[in-house]
Every structure is written in C-alpha cells, then in structure tokens.
XYZ file of C-alpha atoms in Angstrom:
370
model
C 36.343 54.870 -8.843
C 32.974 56.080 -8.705
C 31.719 53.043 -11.227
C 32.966 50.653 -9.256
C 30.285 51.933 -5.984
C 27.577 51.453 -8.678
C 26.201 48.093 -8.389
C 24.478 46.255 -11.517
C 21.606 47.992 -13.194
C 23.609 51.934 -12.522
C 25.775 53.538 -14.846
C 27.985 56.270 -15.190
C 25.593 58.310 -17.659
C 27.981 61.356 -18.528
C 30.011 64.269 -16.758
C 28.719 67.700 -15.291
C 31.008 70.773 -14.699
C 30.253 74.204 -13.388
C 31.634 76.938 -15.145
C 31.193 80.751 -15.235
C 30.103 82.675 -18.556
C 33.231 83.448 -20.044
C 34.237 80.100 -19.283
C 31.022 78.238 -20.913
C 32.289 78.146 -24.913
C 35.606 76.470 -24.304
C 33.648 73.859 -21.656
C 31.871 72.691 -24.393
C 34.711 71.376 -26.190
C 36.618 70.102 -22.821
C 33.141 68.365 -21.643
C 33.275 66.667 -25.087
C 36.828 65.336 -24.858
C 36.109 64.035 -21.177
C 32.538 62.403 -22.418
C 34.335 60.510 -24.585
C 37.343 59.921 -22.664
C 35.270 58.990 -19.519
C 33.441 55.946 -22.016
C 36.742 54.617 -23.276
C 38.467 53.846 -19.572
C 35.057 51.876 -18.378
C 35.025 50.046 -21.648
C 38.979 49.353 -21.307
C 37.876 47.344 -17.883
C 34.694 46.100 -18.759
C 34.833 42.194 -18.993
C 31.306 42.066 -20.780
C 30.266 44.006 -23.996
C 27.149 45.963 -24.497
C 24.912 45.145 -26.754
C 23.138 46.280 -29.824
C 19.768 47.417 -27.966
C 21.243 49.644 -25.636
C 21.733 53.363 -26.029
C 25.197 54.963 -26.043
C 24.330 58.347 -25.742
C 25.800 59.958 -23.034
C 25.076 63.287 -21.273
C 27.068 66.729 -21.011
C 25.629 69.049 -18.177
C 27.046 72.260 -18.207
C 25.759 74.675 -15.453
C 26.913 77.792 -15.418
C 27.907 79.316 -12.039
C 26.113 82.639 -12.485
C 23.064 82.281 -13.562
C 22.681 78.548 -12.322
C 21.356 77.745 -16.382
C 21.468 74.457 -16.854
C 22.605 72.915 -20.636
C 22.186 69.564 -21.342
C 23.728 67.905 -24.575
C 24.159 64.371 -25.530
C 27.255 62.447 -27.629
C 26.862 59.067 -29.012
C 30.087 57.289 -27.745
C 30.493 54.648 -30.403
C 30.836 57.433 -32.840
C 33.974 59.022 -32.702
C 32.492 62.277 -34.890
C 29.296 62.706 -33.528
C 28.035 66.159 -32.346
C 26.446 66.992 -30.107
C 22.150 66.829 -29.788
C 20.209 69.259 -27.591
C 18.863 67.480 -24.497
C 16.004 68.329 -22.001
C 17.085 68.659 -18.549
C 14.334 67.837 -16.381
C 14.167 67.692 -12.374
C 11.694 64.852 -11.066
C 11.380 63.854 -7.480
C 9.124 60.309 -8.070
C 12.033 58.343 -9.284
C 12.966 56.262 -6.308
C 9.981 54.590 -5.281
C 10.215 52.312 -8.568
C 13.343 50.602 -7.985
C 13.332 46.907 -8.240
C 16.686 45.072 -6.380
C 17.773 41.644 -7.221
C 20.433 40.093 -4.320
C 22.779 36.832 -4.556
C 26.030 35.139 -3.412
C 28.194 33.350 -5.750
C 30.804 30.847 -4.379
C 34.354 31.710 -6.478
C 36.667 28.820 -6.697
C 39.023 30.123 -9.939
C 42.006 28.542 -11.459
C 44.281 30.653 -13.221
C 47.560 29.267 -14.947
C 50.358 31.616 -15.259
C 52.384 30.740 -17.906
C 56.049 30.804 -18.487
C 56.271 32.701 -21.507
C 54.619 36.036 -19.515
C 57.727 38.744 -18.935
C 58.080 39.416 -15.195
C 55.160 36.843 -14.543
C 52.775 39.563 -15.100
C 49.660 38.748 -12.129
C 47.454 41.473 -13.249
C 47.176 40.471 -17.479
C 46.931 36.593 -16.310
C 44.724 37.593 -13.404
C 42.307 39.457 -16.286
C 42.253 36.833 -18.676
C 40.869 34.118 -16.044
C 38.735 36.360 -14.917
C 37.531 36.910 -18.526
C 37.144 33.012 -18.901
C 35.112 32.867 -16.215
C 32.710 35.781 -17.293
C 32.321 33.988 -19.772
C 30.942 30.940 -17.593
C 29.005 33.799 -16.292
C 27.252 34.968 -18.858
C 26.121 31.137 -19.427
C 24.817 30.538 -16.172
C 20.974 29.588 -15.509
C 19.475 31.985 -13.012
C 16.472 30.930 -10.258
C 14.823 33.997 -9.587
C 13.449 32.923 -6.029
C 13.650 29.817 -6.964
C 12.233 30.098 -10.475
C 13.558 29.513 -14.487
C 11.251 32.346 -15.676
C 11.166 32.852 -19.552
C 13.620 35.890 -20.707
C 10.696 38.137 -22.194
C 8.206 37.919 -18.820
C 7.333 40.263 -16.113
C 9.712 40.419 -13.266
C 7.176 40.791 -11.151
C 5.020 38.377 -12.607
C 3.000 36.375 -9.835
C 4.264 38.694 -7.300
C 2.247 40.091 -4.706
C 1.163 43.497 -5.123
C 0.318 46.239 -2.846
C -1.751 48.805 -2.712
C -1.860 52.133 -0.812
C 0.647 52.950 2.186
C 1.537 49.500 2.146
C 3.679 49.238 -0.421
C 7.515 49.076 0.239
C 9.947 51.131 -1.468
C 11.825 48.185 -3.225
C 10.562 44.895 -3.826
C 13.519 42.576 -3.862
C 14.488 39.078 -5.610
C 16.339 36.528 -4.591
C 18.587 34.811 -6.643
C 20.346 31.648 -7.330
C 23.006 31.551 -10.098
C 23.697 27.796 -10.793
C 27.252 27.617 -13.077
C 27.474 25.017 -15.842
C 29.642 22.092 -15.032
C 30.777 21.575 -18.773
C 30.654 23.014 -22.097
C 27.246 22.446 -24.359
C 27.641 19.244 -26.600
C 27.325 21.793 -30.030
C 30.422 23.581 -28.524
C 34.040 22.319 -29.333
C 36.482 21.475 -26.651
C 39.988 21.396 -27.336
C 42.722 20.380 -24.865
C 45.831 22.551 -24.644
C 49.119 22.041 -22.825
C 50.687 25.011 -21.840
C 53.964 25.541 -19.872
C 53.529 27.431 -16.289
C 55.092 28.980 -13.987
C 52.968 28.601 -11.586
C 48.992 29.870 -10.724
C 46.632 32.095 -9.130
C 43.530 30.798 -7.337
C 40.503 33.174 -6.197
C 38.786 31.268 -3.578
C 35.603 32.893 -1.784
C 32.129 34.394 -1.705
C 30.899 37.220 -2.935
C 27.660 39.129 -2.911
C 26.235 40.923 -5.794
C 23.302 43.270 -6.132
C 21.232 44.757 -9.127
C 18.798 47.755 -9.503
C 16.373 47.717 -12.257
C 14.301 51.019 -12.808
C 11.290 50.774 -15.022
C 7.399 49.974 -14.204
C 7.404 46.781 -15.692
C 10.682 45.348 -15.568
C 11.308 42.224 -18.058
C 13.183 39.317 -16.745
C 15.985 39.842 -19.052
C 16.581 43.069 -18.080
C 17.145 41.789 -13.903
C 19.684 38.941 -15.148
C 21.860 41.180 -17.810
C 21.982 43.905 -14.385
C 22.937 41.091 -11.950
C 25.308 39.397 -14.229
C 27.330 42.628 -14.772
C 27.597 43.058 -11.215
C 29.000 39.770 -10.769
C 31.455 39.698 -13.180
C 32.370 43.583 -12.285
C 32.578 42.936 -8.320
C 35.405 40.425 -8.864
C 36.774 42.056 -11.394
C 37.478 45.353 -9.563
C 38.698 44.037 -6.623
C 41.375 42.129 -8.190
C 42.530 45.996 -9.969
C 41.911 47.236 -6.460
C 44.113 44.516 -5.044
C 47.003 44.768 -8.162
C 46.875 48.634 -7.162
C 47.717 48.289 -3.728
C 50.399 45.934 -4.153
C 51.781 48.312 -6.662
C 51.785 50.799 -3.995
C 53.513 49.070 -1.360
C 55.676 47.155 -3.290
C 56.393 48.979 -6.678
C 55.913 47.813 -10.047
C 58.620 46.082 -11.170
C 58.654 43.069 -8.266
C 61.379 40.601 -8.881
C 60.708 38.125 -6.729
C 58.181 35.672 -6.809
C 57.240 33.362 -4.105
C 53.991 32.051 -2.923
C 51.834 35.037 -1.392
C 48.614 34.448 0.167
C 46.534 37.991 -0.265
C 42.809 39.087 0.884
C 41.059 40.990 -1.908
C 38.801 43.568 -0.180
C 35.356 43.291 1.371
C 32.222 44.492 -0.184
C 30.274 46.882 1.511
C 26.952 48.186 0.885
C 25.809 51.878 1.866
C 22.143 52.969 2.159
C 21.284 56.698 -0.245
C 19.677 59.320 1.059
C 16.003 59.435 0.243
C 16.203 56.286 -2.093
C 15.875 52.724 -1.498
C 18.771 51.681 -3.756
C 22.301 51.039 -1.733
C 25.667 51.987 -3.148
C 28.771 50.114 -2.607
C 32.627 50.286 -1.637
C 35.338 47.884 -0.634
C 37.356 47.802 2.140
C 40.881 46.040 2.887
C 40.790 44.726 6.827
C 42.907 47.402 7.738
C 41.120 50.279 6.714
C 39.534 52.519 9.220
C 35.257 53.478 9.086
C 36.481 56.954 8.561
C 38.504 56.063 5.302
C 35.292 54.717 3.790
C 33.327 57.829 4.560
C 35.878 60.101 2.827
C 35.667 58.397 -0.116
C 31.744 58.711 -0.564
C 31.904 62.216 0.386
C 34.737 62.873 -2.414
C 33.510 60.831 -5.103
C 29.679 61.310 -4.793
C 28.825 63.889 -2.411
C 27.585 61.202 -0.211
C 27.554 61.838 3.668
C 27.711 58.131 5.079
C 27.155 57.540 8.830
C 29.478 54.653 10.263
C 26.402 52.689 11.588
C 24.620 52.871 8.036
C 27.723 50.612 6.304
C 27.208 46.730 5.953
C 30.112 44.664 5.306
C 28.287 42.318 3.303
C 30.209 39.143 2.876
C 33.217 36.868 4.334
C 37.075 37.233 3.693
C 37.721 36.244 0.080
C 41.577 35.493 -1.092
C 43.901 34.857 -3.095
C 46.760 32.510 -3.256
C 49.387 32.727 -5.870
C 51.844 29.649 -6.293
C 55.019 29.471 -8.129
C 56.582 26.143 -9.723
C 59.807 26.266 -7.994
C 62.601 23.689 -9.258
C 64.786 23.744 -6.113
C 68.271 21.093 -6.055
C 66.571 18.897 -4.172
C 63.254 18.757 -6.780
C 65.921 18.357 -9.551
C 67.951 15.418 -7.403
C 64.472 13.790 -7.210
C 63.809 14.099 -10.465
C 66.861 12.644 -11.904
C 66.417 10.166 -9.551
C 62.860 8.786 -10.208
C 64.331 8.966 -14.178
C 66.954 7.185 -13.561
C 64.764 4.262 -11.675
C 62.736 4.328 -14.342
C 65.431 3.420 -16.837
C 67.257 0.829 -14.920
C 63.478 -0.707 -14.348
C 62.646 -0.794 -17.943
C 66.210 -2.081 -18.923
C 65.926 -4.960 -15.963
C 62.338 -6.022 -17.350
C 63.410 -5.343 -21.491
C 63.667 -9.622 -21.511
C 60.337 -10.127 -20.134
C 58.675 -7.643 -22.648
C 60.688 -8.894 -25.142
C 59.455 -12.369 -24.171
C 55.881 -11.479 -24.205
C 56.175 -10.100 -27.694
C 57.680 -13.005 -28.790
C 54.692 -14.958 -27.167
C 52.047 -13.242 -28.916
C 53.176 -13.341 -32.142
C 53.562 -16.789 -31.804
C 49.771 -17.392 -30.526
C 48.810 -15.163 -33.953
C 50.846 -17.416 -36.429
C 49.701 -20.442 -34.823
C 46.052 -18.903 -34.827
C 46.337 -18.102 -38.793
C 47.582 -21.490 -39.269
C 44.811 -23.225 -37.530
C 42.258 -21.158 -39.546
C 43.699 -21.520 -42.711
C-alpha cells in the first residue's frame, strides 16, 4: 500500500521498528525476516526488473524506545544469506530543495484476450499478462523531454535555465511526451498466433504519471527509467486495486460472467510537508475526502488537508466482454453454413466449367509453342 503512493523515482528503502531494550536482540532477527520479506512482495508485482547498476541494499532501523539510539544495518536482498553491514544513520535537513519532477499523460487503449483454456476465466492473471505486454511497449517507447530526443548519458538539465539566489524554485519540472511504437523493429520476429477466447478485457483511458529524480546533476537516463516505472506501475496497481474490490463485494469464486463495464480508480496527487515532491493515492468515485486522509495518516504519518488533494486525471475504465454462443447465434450460424453449402453445390458446374476451360487454354498454349 504505501509503494503504490510513491510515484516514479521513490522507493520503499527498508523497514524501521521501535523496540525497548530487552526487546532489541530478537528485533534484529524479526527486522531481517521482514527486510527480506518486504523486497519479495514488491518484486512479486513489479512488471519491470531492476537492473544490474542499481543497489539492492536495503535498510534496517532499529530505534530503541528508551534511549531513542538509533541502529542502522543494511541486507543485500538478492542474497538470500547475506548479513547484515553496519550503516551510518545520518539526519540532514537540505534534501528537498534538489528534487527534479518529470510530469506526463499517456492515452491507454489495451486489448487483452481472455482465453478459453483459463479455469474460472481468471480477469486478474489475463489482466497481468496484457498489462505485462504492454510494459513491454513501454519500456520501448521514445520519450520528448519538453519536446526534445536528448541523448541517454546528458544532463537533464542541460540548456535549462538556471537561477541564482532567492529565485530559484524548489523543483524544476519537465514535461514529457511518451510517443508508443506502432510496430515491432524490422530485426525483431513477429509471429502470428491464433488462440481460442472467451472473450476480452479492454483498458480504455488517460492516465497521468509523475517522476522524482534526486541528485545534483541528474542524467537523462535516470528521468526516463523513473517515469517509465511510474507508468507501467500506475496502471498496474489500479487494476490489483480494482481486482481487490471486486473480490470484496463479490467474493472470489464469481461464476458468472457477463459483460461488466468497471471504473478503475482516479489518481490523486498530495502535496508533503516541507518538500516539493507530491505523493499519490487513488480514489474510486464513491469514496469520501475523509477516506483518503485516513489512509495517509495510517500508512505514512501524513496529515493531508482536503483542499491540498488534486484529482489529477479523467475517469478511466474498463470493459470486459464475453463470447456468448446464445440459440439464436448458433441458429445463425448453422444457417449462414448451410447457405454456404447449398451456394457452393449450386455453382460446383460453373467451377467445374472454368477448370475445364483453363486447362484447355494451357494444352492448346503448349501445343502452339511446341
């Protein structure tokens, strides 16, 4: 829950937990088993993988309640053995005047096949393997960074006005433009497969993604890697949002599958406290200001006043459609078959004919020529 009001660029970095003196030797081993727990559940969602230059350490703060001591030790996640490293814990109060934000909206127009061989025409599994299709697409996007291709290794900031003094604003911000490829590259193989369905899901909409880079000299791939997680992870949670909701007011084992037209849940975007860098939440149409403001306070400590929430972006939905063979389809069908037939048995003579003629035209032709 609390990932998904990070937008691109933030990161669950590790757990805390605040335990008293007798308590500290068995939180070690209990902050270890969550560190690592905490890692595999947001890699189980993740549609993208990390890659080889980033650092998978992640941070155990233990504080203990007494004294207020503060221990700080690190784990490398992909290592299932690794101990734990001695960290320094440090308290700085310059870090959010650096933050660089990036800002677009990406149009969503998704067709997902649900085929006939999935038990109980399982929506969420289908729903994630479109969706991880289409991170793909993603991922091979071109981005105009206001209005630019700039070169991967460059300076964000490059050619960007800078200012000195009080002037300066907190954030400088990008806009974006992410422009989707149309078709595969010509080195890439296409294959066509025909698949039996029972019916699809299609993700129509808009949605509006942001990404926080922190650093003095942000590089250009830095931004687009940040903005293109966001994208893919906006969509992707609100589907699990939406699949959880249904699973609450319907159950889990639905048997009956019709067409269903559903919303998936607004984006909005909440302003921090002394920082320049906006969380986010989503909201269903029916959920009250007050809901919303629970939820930061529980999950991040987060007062949010009712005026400071932006609903960022349009409604955004989803329409699932069975294949339905109903006894009038089926009359229909037998009976366009059944045309067909008497058709192709009433015009047999006339195709027979024309075979007849053309062989004739290709003996006589060979004869000529000989």
């Amino acid at each position: 829950k609390v990932s998904r009001m990070l937008p691109g660029g933030l990161l669950v970095l590790g757990v805390f937990m605040i335990a008293t003196p007798e308590l500290a030797k068995d939180g070690q081993n209990a902050l270890r088993k969550l560190i690592f727990s905490v890692e595999k559940s947001l890699s189980k969602r993740r549609l993208w993988k990390p890659t080889e230059e980033e650092v998978s350490d992640r941070a155990a703060l233990q504080i203990c309640s007494a004294t207020k001591k503060v221990v700080c030790r690190t784990y490398d996640v992909q290592d299932p053995k690794s101990s734990a490293k001695p960290a320094d814990w440090k308290y700085q109060s310059a870090l959010t005047a650096s933050w660089v934000a990036l800002g677009c909206t990406v149009n969503v127009n998704i067709h997902i096949p649900l085929l006939a061989t999935s038990p109980n025409h399982d929506l969420e599994k289908n729903t994630k393997n479109g969706l991880n299709r289409w991170s793909k697409q993603i991922e091979d996007s071109v981005f105009l960074i206001n209005g630019q291709v700039k070169d991967e290794d460059t300076d964000l900031l490059e050619g960007q006005k800078k200012f000195r003094g009080n002037t300066q604003p907190s954030t400088q911000f990008s806009d974006v433009k992410v422009l989707t490829q149309l078709c595969q590259a010509a080195r890439a193989r296409s294959t066509a497969t025909v698949q039996v369905c029972s019916g699809s899901i299609n993700l129509r909409g808009a949605v509006k993604c942001r990404a926080y880079i922190h650093s003095n000299k942000p590089k250009v791939k830095e931004a687009i890697q940040a903005l293109k997680r966001d994208i893919i992870n906006t969509l992707s949670d609100r589907c699990e949002i939406l699949f959880e909701d249904l699973i609450l007011n319907e159950g889990p084992q639905k048997k009956n599958f019709g067409r269903e037209y559903h919303v998936l849940p607004q984006r909005l975007f909440v302003p921090v406290a002394g920082s320049s860098v906006m969380l986010s939440d989503y909201k269903f149409g029916d959920e009250a200001a007050g809901e919303i403001q629970e939820r930061f306070v529980e999950m991040l400590d987060q007062p949010v006043q009712a005026e400071d929430m932006h609903i960022a972006e349009d409604i955004s939905t989803v329409d699932i459609c069975p294949v339905t063979d109903s006894p009038s389809d089926m009359q229909q069908a037998q009976l366009t078959k059944a045309t067909l037939l008497l058709k192709l048995q009433q015009n047999m003579g006339l195709v027979v004919a024309a075979a007849v003629a053309v062989l004739a035209s290709i003996f006589s032709f060979n004869y000529f020529s000989d």
